[in-house]
Coordinates of C-alpha atoms in Angstrom, one line a residue:
X226 CA 34.8 -17.2 7.5
X227 CA 32.0 -19.6 6.9
X228 CA 28.7 -18.5 5.4
X229 CA 26.9 -19.4 8.7
X230 CA 29.3 -17.2 10.7
X231 CA 28.9 -14.4 8.2
X232 CA 25.1 -14.6 8.6
X233 CA 25.3 -14.6 12.4
X234 CA 27.6 -11.6 12.5
X235 CA 25.6 -9.8 9.9
X236 CA 22.3 -10.4 11.8
X237 CA 23.8 -9.1 15.0
X238 CA 24.7 -5.9 13.2
X239 CA 21.6 -5.2 11.2
X240 CA 19.1 -6.3 13.8
X241 CA 20.2 -3.6 16.1
X242 CA 20.4 -1.0 13.4
X243 CA 17.1 -1.8 11.9
X244 CA 15.3 -1.7 15.2
X245 CA 16.9 1.6 16.0
X246 CA 15.8 3.0 12.6
X247 CA 12.2 1.7 12.8
X248 CA 11.8 3.1 16.3
X249 CA 13.1 6.5 15.3
X250 CA 11.0 6.5 12.1
X251 CA 7.9 5.6 14.2
X252 CA 8.6 8.6 16.5
X253 CA 8.9 10.9 13.5
X254 CA 5.8 9.6 11.8
X255 CA 3.7 10.0 14.9
X256 CA 5.0 13.4 16.1
X257 CA 6.8 15.1 13.2
X258 CA 9.4 16.4 15.7
X259 CA 12.7 17.5 14.2
X260 CA 14.7 15.6 16.8
X261 CA 12.9 12.4 15.8
X262 CA 13.4 13.2 12.1
X263 CA 17.2 13.6 12.7
X264 CA 17.4 10.3 14.6
X265 CA 15.5 8.5 11.9
X266 CA 17.7 9.9 9.2
X267 CA 20.9 9.0 11.1
X268 CA 19.7 5.5 11.8
X269 CA 18.7 5.0 8.2
X270 CA 22.1 6.1 7.0
X271 CA 23.8 3.6 9.3
X272 CA 21.6 0.8 8.2
X273 CA 22.1 1.5 4.5
X274 CA 25.8 1.9 5.1
X275 CA 26.1 -1.8 6.1
X276 CA 25.0 -2.8 2.6
X277 CA 27.4 -0.3 0.9
X278 CA 30.5 -2.3 1.9
X279 CA 32.0 -4.1 -1.1
X280 CA 33.8 -6.9 0.8
X281 CA 30.7 -8.7 2.0
X282 CA 29.2 -8.7 -1.5
X283 CA 32.4 -10.2 -2.9
X284 CA 32.3 -12.9 -0.2
X285 CA 28.7 -13.8 -0.9
X286 CA 29.2 -13.8 -4.7
X287 CA 32.1 -16.2 -4.1
X288 CA 29.6 -18.8 -2.8
X289 CA 27.5 -20.9 -5.2
X290 CA 24.0 -20.6 -3.8
X291 CA 22.9 -23.8 -5.5
X292 CA 25.5 -25.7 -3.6
X293 CA 24.0 -24.7 -0.2
X294 CA 22.1 -27.8 1.1
X295 CA 20.1 -26.1 3.9
X296 CA 17.0 -24.4 2.4
X297 CA 16.8 -21.5 4.9
X298 CA 20.5 -20.8 4.5
X299 CA 20.2 -20.9 0.8
X300 CA 17.3 -18.4 0.9
X301 CA 19.2 -16.0 3.2
X302 CA 22.2 -16.1 0.9
X303 CA 20.0 -15.1 -2.0
X304 CA 18.4 -12.3 -0.1
X305 CA 21.7 -11.0 1.2
X306 CA 23.2 -11.0 -2.3
X307 CA 20.3 -8.9 -3.5
X308 CA 20.5 -6.5 -0.5
X309 CA 24.2 -5.9 -1.1
X310 CA 23.8 -5.6 -4.8
X311 CA 21.3 -2.8 -4.4
X312 CA 23.2 -1.1 -1.6
X313 CA 26.6 -0.5 -3.1
X314 CA 26.6 3.2 -2.8
X315 CA 29.1 5.7 -1.5
X316 CA 28.6 7.3 1.9
X317 CA 28.0 10.6 0.1
X318 CA 25.2 9.2 -2.1
X319 CA 23.5 7.5 0.9
X320 CA 23.7 10.7 2.9
X321 CA 22.3 12.7 0.0
X322 CA 19.4 10.3 -0.6
X323 CA 18.5 10.0 3.0
X324 CA 18.6 13.8 3.5
X325 CA 16.3 14.4 0.6
X326 CA 13.8 11.6 1.7
X327 CA 13.8 12.9 5.2
X328 CA 13.2 16.5 4.0
X329 CA 10.3 15.3 1.8
X330 CA 8.8 13.2 4.6
X331 CA 9.0 16.2 7.0
X332 CA 7.1 18.4 4.5
X333 CA 4.4 15.7 4.0
X334 CA 4.0 15.2 7.8
X335 CA 3.5 18.9 8.6
X336 CA 1.7 20.1 5.5
X337 CA -2.0 20.9 5.9
X338 CA -3.9 22.2 2.9
X339 CA -5.5 25.7 3.2
X340 CA -9.2 25.8 2.4
X341 CA -11.4 28.9 2.8
X342 CA -8.6 30.5 4.9
X343 CA -8.2 27.6 7.3
X344 CA -5.7 24.8 7.5
X345 CA -7.5 21.4 7.1
X346 CA -6.5 17.8 7.3
X347 CA -6.9 15.2 4.5
X348 CA -9.9 13.8 6.3
X349 CA -11.7 17.2 5.7
X350 CA -10.9 17.2 2.0
X351 CA -12.1 13.6 1.5
X352 CA -15.3 14.3 3.4
X353 CA -16.1 17.1 1.0
X354 CA -15.3 15.0 -2.1
X355 CA -17.5 12.2 -0.8
X356 CA -20.5 14.2 0.3
X357 CA -20.7 17.7 -1.2
X358 CA -23.2 18.6 -3.9
X359 CA -21.6 22.0 -4.5
X360 CA -19.3 22.0 -7.5
X361 CA -17.5 25.0 -6.4
X362 CA -16.8 23.6 -3.0
X363 CA -15.7 20.3 -4.5
X364 CA -13.3 22.1 -6.9
X365 CA -11.8 24.2 -4.1
X366 CA -11.2 21.0 -2.0
X367 CA -9.6 19.2 -4.8
X368 CA -7.3 22.1 -5.7
X369 CA -6.4 22.5 -2.0
X370 CA -5.3 18.8 -2.0
X371 CA -2.8 19.7 -4.7
X372 CA -1.2 22.6 -2.8
X373 CA 1.7 20.5 -1.5
X374 CA 2.9 19.7 -5.1
X375 CA 5.1 22.7 -5.7
X376 CA 6.8 22.3 -2.3
X377 CA 7.9 18.8 -2.9
X378 CA 8.2 18.4 -6.7
X379 CA 11.8 19.8 -7.0
X380 CA 12.9 17.6 -4.1
X381 CA 11.3 14.5 -5.6
X382 CA 13.1 15.2 -8.9
X383 CA 16.4 15.5 -7.1
X384 CA 16.0 12.3 -5.2
X385 CA 14.8 10.5 -8.3
X386 CA 17.9 11.7 -10.1
X387 CA 20.1 10.5 -7.3
X388 CA 18.4 7.1 -7.2
X389 CA 18.7 6.8 -11.0
X390 CA 22.4 7.8 -11.1
X391 CA 23.3 5.2 -8.5
X392 CA 21.2 2.5 -10.1
X393 CA 22.9 3.0 -13.5
X394 CA 26.4 3.1 -11.8
X395 CA 25.6 -0.3 -10.4
X396 CA 24.7 -1.7 -13.8
X397 CA 20.9 -1.5 -13.8
X398 CA 18.9 0.1 -16.6
X399 CA 17.4 2.6 -14.1
X400 CA 16.1 2.8 -10.6
X401 CA 12.7 1.3 -11.6
X402 CA 14.3 -1.8 -13.2
X403 CA 16.6 -2.2 -10.2
X404 CA 13.8 -2.0 -7.7
X405 CA 11.8 -4.6 -9.6
X406 CA 14.7 -7.0 -10.0
X407 CA 15.6 -6.7 -6.3
X408 CA 11.9 -7.4 -5.4
X409 CA 12.2 -10.6 -7.4
X410 CA 9.9 -9.2 -10.1
X411 CA 10.3 -8.7 -13.8
X412 CA 9.3 -5.4 -15.5
X413 CA 8.2 -7.0 -18.7
X414 CA 6.1 -9.7 -17.0
X415 CA 4.5 -7.1 -14.8
X416 CA 3.5 -4.8 -17.6
X417 CA 2.3 -7.8 -19.6
X418 CA 0.0 -8.6 -16.7
X419 CA -1.1 -5.0 -16.4
X420 CA -1.8 -4.9 -20.1
X421 CA -4.2 -7.9 -19.6
X422 CA -5.9 -6.1 -16.7
X423 CA -6.2 -2.9 -18.8
X424 CA -8.0 -4.8 -21.6
X425 CA -10.2 -6.8 -19.2
X426 CA -11.3 -3.7 -17.2
X427 CA -11.5 -0.9 -19.8
X428 CA -15.1 -1.5 -21.0
X429 CA -16.4 -2.3 -17.5
X430 CA -14.7 0.8 -16.2
X431 CA -16.0 3.0 -19.0
X432 CA -19.5 1.9 -18.3
X433 CA -19.1 2.4 -14.5
X434 CA -17.5 5.8 -14.9
X435 CA -20.4 6.9 -17.2
X436 CA -22.8 6.0 -14.4
X437 CA -20.7 7.9 -11.9
X438 CA -20.5 10.9 -14.1
X439 CA -24.3 11.0 -14.6
X440 CA -24.9 10.7 -10.9
X441 CA -22.5 13.5 -9.9
X442 CA -23.8 15.5 -12.8
X443 CA -27.4 15.3 -11.5
X444 CA -26.3 15.9 -7.9
X445 CA -24.2 19.0 -8.8
X446 CA -26.1 20.2 -11.9
X447 CA -23.1 19.8 -14.2
X448 CA -22.9 20.4 -17.9
X449 CA -21.5 17.7 -20.1
X450 CA -18.1 19.2 -20.2
X451 CA -18.0 19.5 -16.4
X452 CA -18.8 15.8 -15.7
X453 CA -15.3 14.4 -16.1
X454 CA -13.4 16.9 -14.1
X455 CA -11.1 15.5 -11.4
X456 CA -13.0 17.1 -8.4
X457 CA -16.1 15.1 -9.2
X458 CA -14.9 11.9 -7.6
X459 CA -14.7 10.5 -4.1
X460 CA -11.0 11.3 -3.4
X461 CA -8.3 13.6 -4.8
X462 CA -6.8 10.9 -7.0
X463 CA -10.0 9.0 -8.1
X464 CA -8.5 5.9 -6.6
X465 CA -11.6 4.8 -4.7
X466 CA -15.3 4.3 -5.3
X467 CA -17.8 6.8 -4.0
X468 CA -20.0 5.9 -1.0
X469 CA -22.8 3.5 -1.7
X470 CA -26.4 4.6 -2.0
X471 CA -26.9 3.1 1.5
X472 CA -24.9 5.2 3.9
X473 CA -22.5 2.8 5.6
X474 CA -21.1 5.5 7.9
X475 CA -24.3 5.6 9.9
X476 CA -23.6 2.1 11.3
X477 CA -20.3 3.3 12.7
X478 CA -21.2 6.8 14.1
X479 CA -21.7 5.4 17.6
X480 CA -19.2 2.6 17.4
X481 CA -15.7 2.2 18.9
X482 CA -13.6 1.1 16.0
X483 CA -10.8 -0.2 18.3
X484 CA -13.2 -2.5 20.1
X485 CA -14.7 -3.8 16.8
X486 CA -11.2 -4.5 15.5
X487 CA -10.2 -6.3 18.6
X488 CA -13.3 -8.4 18.7
X489 CA -13.0 -9.5 15.1
X490 CA -9.4 -10.6 15.2
X491 CA -10.0 -12.3 18.5
X492 CA -12.9 -14.2 17.0
X493 CA -10.9 -15.6 14.1
X494 CA -8.1 -16.7 16.4
X495 CA -5.5 -13.9 15.8
X496 CA -5.8 -11.6 18.9
X497 CA -4.3 -8.1 18.6
X498 CA -5.4 -6.3 21.8
X499 CA -1.8 -6.2 23.0
X500 CA -0.8 -4.2 19.9
X501 CA -3.1 -1.2 20.5
X502 CA -1.3 0.4 23.5
X503 CA 1.8 1.1 21.4
X504 CA -0.2 2.1 18.3
X505 CA -1.2 5.6 17.4
X506 CA -4.8 5.7 16.1
X507 CA -6.1 9.3 16.2
X508 CA -5.2 12.6 14.5
X509 CA -2.5 14.8 16.0
X510 CA -0.5 17.8 15.1
X511 CA 2.6 16.9 13.1
X512 CA 1.5 13.4 12.6
X513 CA 1.5 11.6 9.2
X514 CA -2.1 11.8 8.0
X515 CA -2.1 8.4 6.3
X516 CA -2.2 4.9 7.7
X517 CA 0.6 2.3 8.0
X518 CA 1.9 -0.6 10.0
X519 CA 5.4 -0.8 11.5
X520 CA 7.2 -3.9 12.7
X521 CA 9.8 -2.4 15.0
X522 CA 11.9 -5.3 15.9
X523 CA 10.6 -8.5 14.3
X524 CA 10.1 -9.8 17.8
X525 CA 6.5 -8.7 18.5
X526 CA 6.7 -5.0 18.7
X527 CA 4.2 -4.2 16.0
X528 CA 2.5 -0.8 15.8
X529 CA -0.3 0.7 13.7
X530 CA -0.6 4.3 12.7
X531 CA -4.1 5.6 11.8
X532 CA -6.1 8.8 12.0
X533 CA -9.5 7.2 12.6
X534 CA -12.9 8.7 12.8
X535 CA -16.1 6.6 13.3
X536 CA -16.7 6.0 9.6
X537 CA -16.9 3.0 7.3
X538 CA -13.8 4.0 5.5
X539 CA -11.7 4.1 8.7
X540 CA -13.3 0.8 9.8
X541 CA -12.0 -0.8 6.7
X542 CA -8.6 0.9 7.2
X543 CA -8.3 -0.5 10.7
X544 CA -8.9 -4.0 9.5
X545 CA -6.5 -3.4 6.7
X546 CA -3.6 -2.1 8.8
X547 CA -4.2 -4.8 11.5
X548 CA -4.2 -7.3 8.7
X549 CA -0.6 -6.3 8.1
X550 CA 0.0 -6.4 11.9
X551 CA -1.2 -10.0 12.4
X552 CA 1.1 -11.1 9.5
X553 CA 4.0 -9.6 11.4
X554 CA 2.9 -10.7 14.9
X555 CA 2.2 -14.4 14.0
X556 CA 5.3 -15.2 12.1
X557 CA 7.2 -18.2 13.3
X558 CA 9.4 -16.9 16.1
X559 CA 11.9 -19.7 15.5
X560 CA 12.7 -18.4 12.0
X561 CA 16.1 -16.7 11.6
X562 CA 15.7 -13.0 12.1
X563 CA 16.5 -12.3 8.4
X564 CA 13.5 -14.5 7.3
X565 CA 11.2 -13.1 10.0
X566 CA 9.4 -10.8 7.5
X567 CA 6.6 -11.3 5.0
X568 CA 7.4 -13.3 1.9
X569 CA 7.0 -10.1 -0.2
X570 CA 5.3 -6.7 -0.1
X571 CA 2.4 -8.1 -2.2
X572 CA 1.7 -11.0 0.2
X573 CA 1.3 -8.7 3.2
X574 CA -0.8 -6.3 1.1
X575 CA -3.0 -9.3 0.2
X576 CA -3.8 -10.0 3.8
X577 CA -4.4 -6.3 4.5
X578 CA -6.8 -6.1 1.5
X579 CA -8.4 -9.4 2.4
X580 CA -9.2 -8.1 5.9
X581 CA -10.1 -4.5 5.0
X582 CA -12.7 -5.7 2.5
X583 CA -14.7 -7.6 5.1
X584 CA -16.1 -4.6 7.0
X585 CA -18.7 -3.8 4.4
X586 CA -19.9 -7.3 3.9
X587 CA -23.3 -8.7 5.1
X588 CA -21.7 -11.2 7.5
X589 CA -19.4 -8.7 9.2
X590 CA -22.1 -6.1 9.6
X591 CA -24.4 -8.6 11.2
X592 CA -21.8 -10.2 13.5
X593 CA -19.8 -7.2 14.6
X594 CA -21.9 -4.0 14.0
X595 CA -25.3 -5.5 14.9
X596 CA -27.1 -4.6 11.7
X597 CA -30.4 -6.5 11.4
X598 CA -30.2 -9.5 9.0
X599 CA -32.7 -8.2 6.5
X600 CA -31.1 -4.8 6.4
X601 CA -27.6 -6.3 6.3
X602 CA -28.6 -8.3 3.2
X603 CA -29.7 -5.1 1.4
X604 CA -26.6 -3.3 2.5
X605 CA -24.4 -6.1 1.4
X606 CA -25.9 -6.1 -2.1
X607 CA -25.0 -2.5 -2.4
X608 CA -21.6 -3.1 -0.8
X609 CA -20.8 -5.8 -3.4
X610 CA -21.6 -3.2 -6.1
X611 CA -19.3 -0.8 -4.4
X612 CA -16.6 -3.4 -4.0
X613 CA -16.8 -4.2 -7.7
X614 CA -16.6 -0.5 -8.5
X615 CA -13.7 -0.2 -6.1
X616 CA -11.7 -2.9 -7.8
X617 CA -12.3 -1.4 -11.3
X618 CA -11.5 2.1 -10.2
X619 CA -8.4 1.1 -8.3
X620 CA -7.1 -1.0 -11.2
X621 CA -7.2 2.0 -13.4
X622 CA -5.5 4.1 -10.8
X623 CA -2.7 1.6 -10.4
X624 CA -2.2 1.7 -14.2
X625 CA -1.7 5.4 -13.9
X626 CA 0.8 5.1 -11.0
X627 CA 2.9 2.3 -12.6
X628 CA 3.0 3.9 -16.1
X629 CA 4.0 7.2 -14.5
X630 CA 6.7 5.8 -12.3
X631 CA 8.2 3.6 -15.0
X632 CA 8.2 6.6 -17.4
X633 CA 9.6 9.0 -14.8
X634 CA 12.7 6.9 -14.1
X635 CA 13.1 6.0 -17.8
X636 CA 13.2 9.7 -18.7
X637 CA 13.3 11.9 -15.7
X638 CA 13.9 15.0 -17.8
X639 CA 10.5 14.8 -19.5
X640 CA 7.6 17.1 -18.8
X641 CA 6.3 15.2 -15.8
X642 CA 3.3 17.5 -15.3
X643 CA 2.0 16.7 -18.8
X644 CA 3.0 13.1 -18.6
X645 CA 1.0 12.6 -15.4
X646 CA -2.1 14.0 -17.0
X647 CA -1.6 12.0 -20.1
X648 CA -1.7 8.8 -17.9
X649 CA -4.7 10.1 -15.9
X650 CA -6.6 10.8 -19.1
X651 CA -5.7 7.5 -20.8
X652 CA -6.5 5.2 -17.9
X653 CA -9.0 7.1 -15.8
X654 CA -10.7 9.1 -18.5
X655 CA -10.5 12.2 -16.4
X656 CA -10.4 15.6 -18.0
X657 CA -7.4 17.8 -17.3
X658 CA -8.5 21.2 -16.1
X659 CA -7.9 23.8 -18.8
X660 CA -4.6 25.6 -18.4
X661 CA -3.5 23.5 -15.5
X662 CA 0.3 22.9 -15.4
X663 CA 1.2 22.0 -11.9
X664 CA 3.1 19.1 -10.4
X665 CA 0.0 17.1 -9.4
X666 CA 2.0 13.9 -9.6
X667 CA 4.0 15.1 -6.6
X668 CA 1.0 15.2 -4.3
X669 CA 1.0 11.4 -4.1
X670 CA 3.3 10.4 -1.3
X671 CA 4.2 7.1 -2.8
X672 CA 5.9 8.7 -5.8
X673 CA 8.4 10.2 -3.4
X674 CA 8.8 7.8 -0.5
X675 CA 7.5 4.4 -1.7
X676 CA 8.9 4.2 -5.2
X677 CA 8.2 1.2 -7.5
X678 CA 5.8 -0.1 -4.9
X679 CA 2.3 0.7 -6.0
X680 CA 1.8 -2.3 -8.4
X681 CA 2.0 -4.5 -5.4
X682 CA -1.3 -3.3 -4.1
X683 CA -3.0 -4.6 -7.3
X684 CA -1.0 -7.9 -7.2
X685 CA -1.9 -8.2 -3.6
X686 CA -5.6 -7.8 -4.4
X687 CA -5.3 -10.6 -7.0
X688 CA -3.7 -12.8 -4.4
X689 CA -6.4 -11.8 -1.9
X690 CA -9.1 -12.9 -4.3
X691 CA -7.3 -16.2 -4.9
X692 CA -6.9 -16.8 -1.2
X693 CA -10.5 -16.1 -0.5
X694 CA -11.6 -18.6 -3.1
X695 CA -9.2 -21.2 -1.8
X696 CA -10.2 -20.6 1.9
X697 CA -13.9 -20.8 1.2
X698 CA -13.6 -23.9 -1.0
X699 CA -10.9 -25.9 0.7
X700 CA -10.2 -24.6 4.2
X701 CA -13.8 -23.9 5.2
X702 CA -15.1 -26.9 3.1
X703 CA -17.4 -24.8 0.9
X704 CA -18.4 -22.5 3.7
X705 CA -19.9 -19.0 3.3
X706 CA -18.9 -15.5 4.3
X707 CA -20.3 -16.0 7.8
X708 CA -17.8 -18.7 8.4
X709 CA -15.1 -16.5 6.9
X710 CA -15.6 -13.8 9.4
X711 CA -16.2 -15.9 12.5
X712 CA -14.2 -19.1 12.1
X713 CA -10.9 -19.8 13.9
X714 CA -10.0 -22.0 11.0
X715 CA -9.4 -18.8 9.0
X716 CA -6.8 -17.6 11.6
X717 CA -5.2 -21.0 11.9
X718 CA -4.8 -21.4 8.1
X719 CA -3.3 -17.9 7.7
X720 CA -1.0 -18.3 10.8
X721 CA 0.2 -21.8 10.0
X722 CA -0.1 -21.8 6.3
X723 CA 1.2 -18.3 5.3
X724 CA 2.5 -16.2 8.2
X725 CA 4.7 -18.9 9.7
X726 CA 6.7 -19.2 6.5
X727 CA 8.0 -15.6 6.7
X728 CA 10.3 -15.0 3.8
X729 CA 11.5 -18.6 3.5
X730 CA 10.3 -18.8 -0.1
X731 CA 10.1 -16.5 -3.1
X732 CA 6.7 -14.9 -3.4
X733 CA 5.7 -17.0 -6.4
X734 CA 6.3 -20.2 -4.5
X735 CA 4.6 -18.8 -1.4
X736 CA 1.4 -18.2 -3.4
X737 CA 1.5 -21.6 -4.9
X738 CA 2.1 -23.3 -1.5
X739 CA -0.9 -21.5 0.0
X740 CA -3.4 -21.8 -2.8
X741 CA -2.2 -24.8 -4.8
X742 CA -1.6 -22.7 -8.0
X743 CA 0.4 -19.8 -9.3
X744 CA -0.9 -16.2 -9.1
X745 CA -4.0 -16.3 -11.2
X746 CA -5.7 -13.0 -12.2
X747 CA -8.9 -14.9 -13.1
X748 CA -10.3 -14.7 -9.5
X749 CA -9.8 -10.9 -9.5
X750 CA -11.3 -10.4 -12.9
X751 CA -14.3 -12.5 -11.9
X752 CA -14.9 -10.3 -8.9
X753 CA -14.7 -7.2 -11.1
X754 CA -17.4 -8.7 -13.4
X755 CA -19.9 -10.0 -10.9

């Protein structure tokens, strides 16, 4: 068999299986129904089973990739080798991992925290943490957000052990190292970069956090020892900045977020109105409470899951998720199916972050929300402060997640409860509640179901900053933020310069092709400082 024939046969097989799996998973995420959960699990097992076969890997390894003259074929060969290398598991191991992941996902979907005797959504908890001046209410909300931990922690440990066992059997150091290598990333390089960001952000973050602690201390009449408790921040993980002094939510209370999203993407030349009918944008019983984007078939069936309310946070989330969606939708349809996907997780995260960050800017508020120019300028100044705070806070949060995940897979038998709080205290300077010894790490869905992923949000933000600089300087010829949110040249550049490439190149090359230089943290650090 020729490589070309192998690729054709393989594509015919996995395209059907992947589409089936994505469709079933979408049904499960939006309804939480057991029937959909079972279909998703079965489809996932079939899809993973393809890459467990040893024969194809032997065939692919028998071909010298450097001898393949066609660039696309060479790239597909590399991606297939990696996919099969990571998939060489027994049917029993695949079934066990899928079963655990499905069980965990089902718990997350259906779980609602109990607060004051009532079942409440994540939105309710976040609303309290963002607005309440009652320290008792804040603490109760934060503690409620952690109630899911004991339910899922034993299952996460089990699936982590399964992942680790299979990774080591395949010759990798552990699951974390395997995941990084198969993402075309290097653990030592990543943690070297994270170390740079730790040093660059520590003093700035310390100063910012002192200000936040003083503000919440005044609002809630806290003693010095109460000021660094985890329920004093704007979300259960202290991963985001608190609302600005100017209430951005008031601008969205009477707005239709769907219409604003459609209008913006249409204005920049990336229409998305056709994606909304199949999307699921509002809260529902059994539905996943988070937000995500799903490319069902790599042929245009792209769907967004949200739980929107008319707030600034959800406006940003809509732009974020439809940022993912336009990347998927506007990929070059002539690409081979296996390359019709983003270059890397971090490149699609970069576009989502790029888009999501626009909604609090002066230009976007004037153009799309109708805020008066003088008021928008004042709001934007505060929004820039908030964005800077967001970057600093999120950087420290990513340092927690990456340190924890690497350590968990390196030594899964350690005391994870204490290890989690050691990382939180070190990087976020948050005080562990006295006597607390619960699996708070297990309340973060990504630890269970998106392992070795979180660092890509930060790398994506770096790339987003680099892209923004390049677009303003070179694509818009020194234009300003008004041009950025209204010009079709933005959409044209992203569509033709980034989206169209799909996964034709390794992520490092993609970044260099789109911005003229390798990934450079200087643009991100500059935005944290200004």
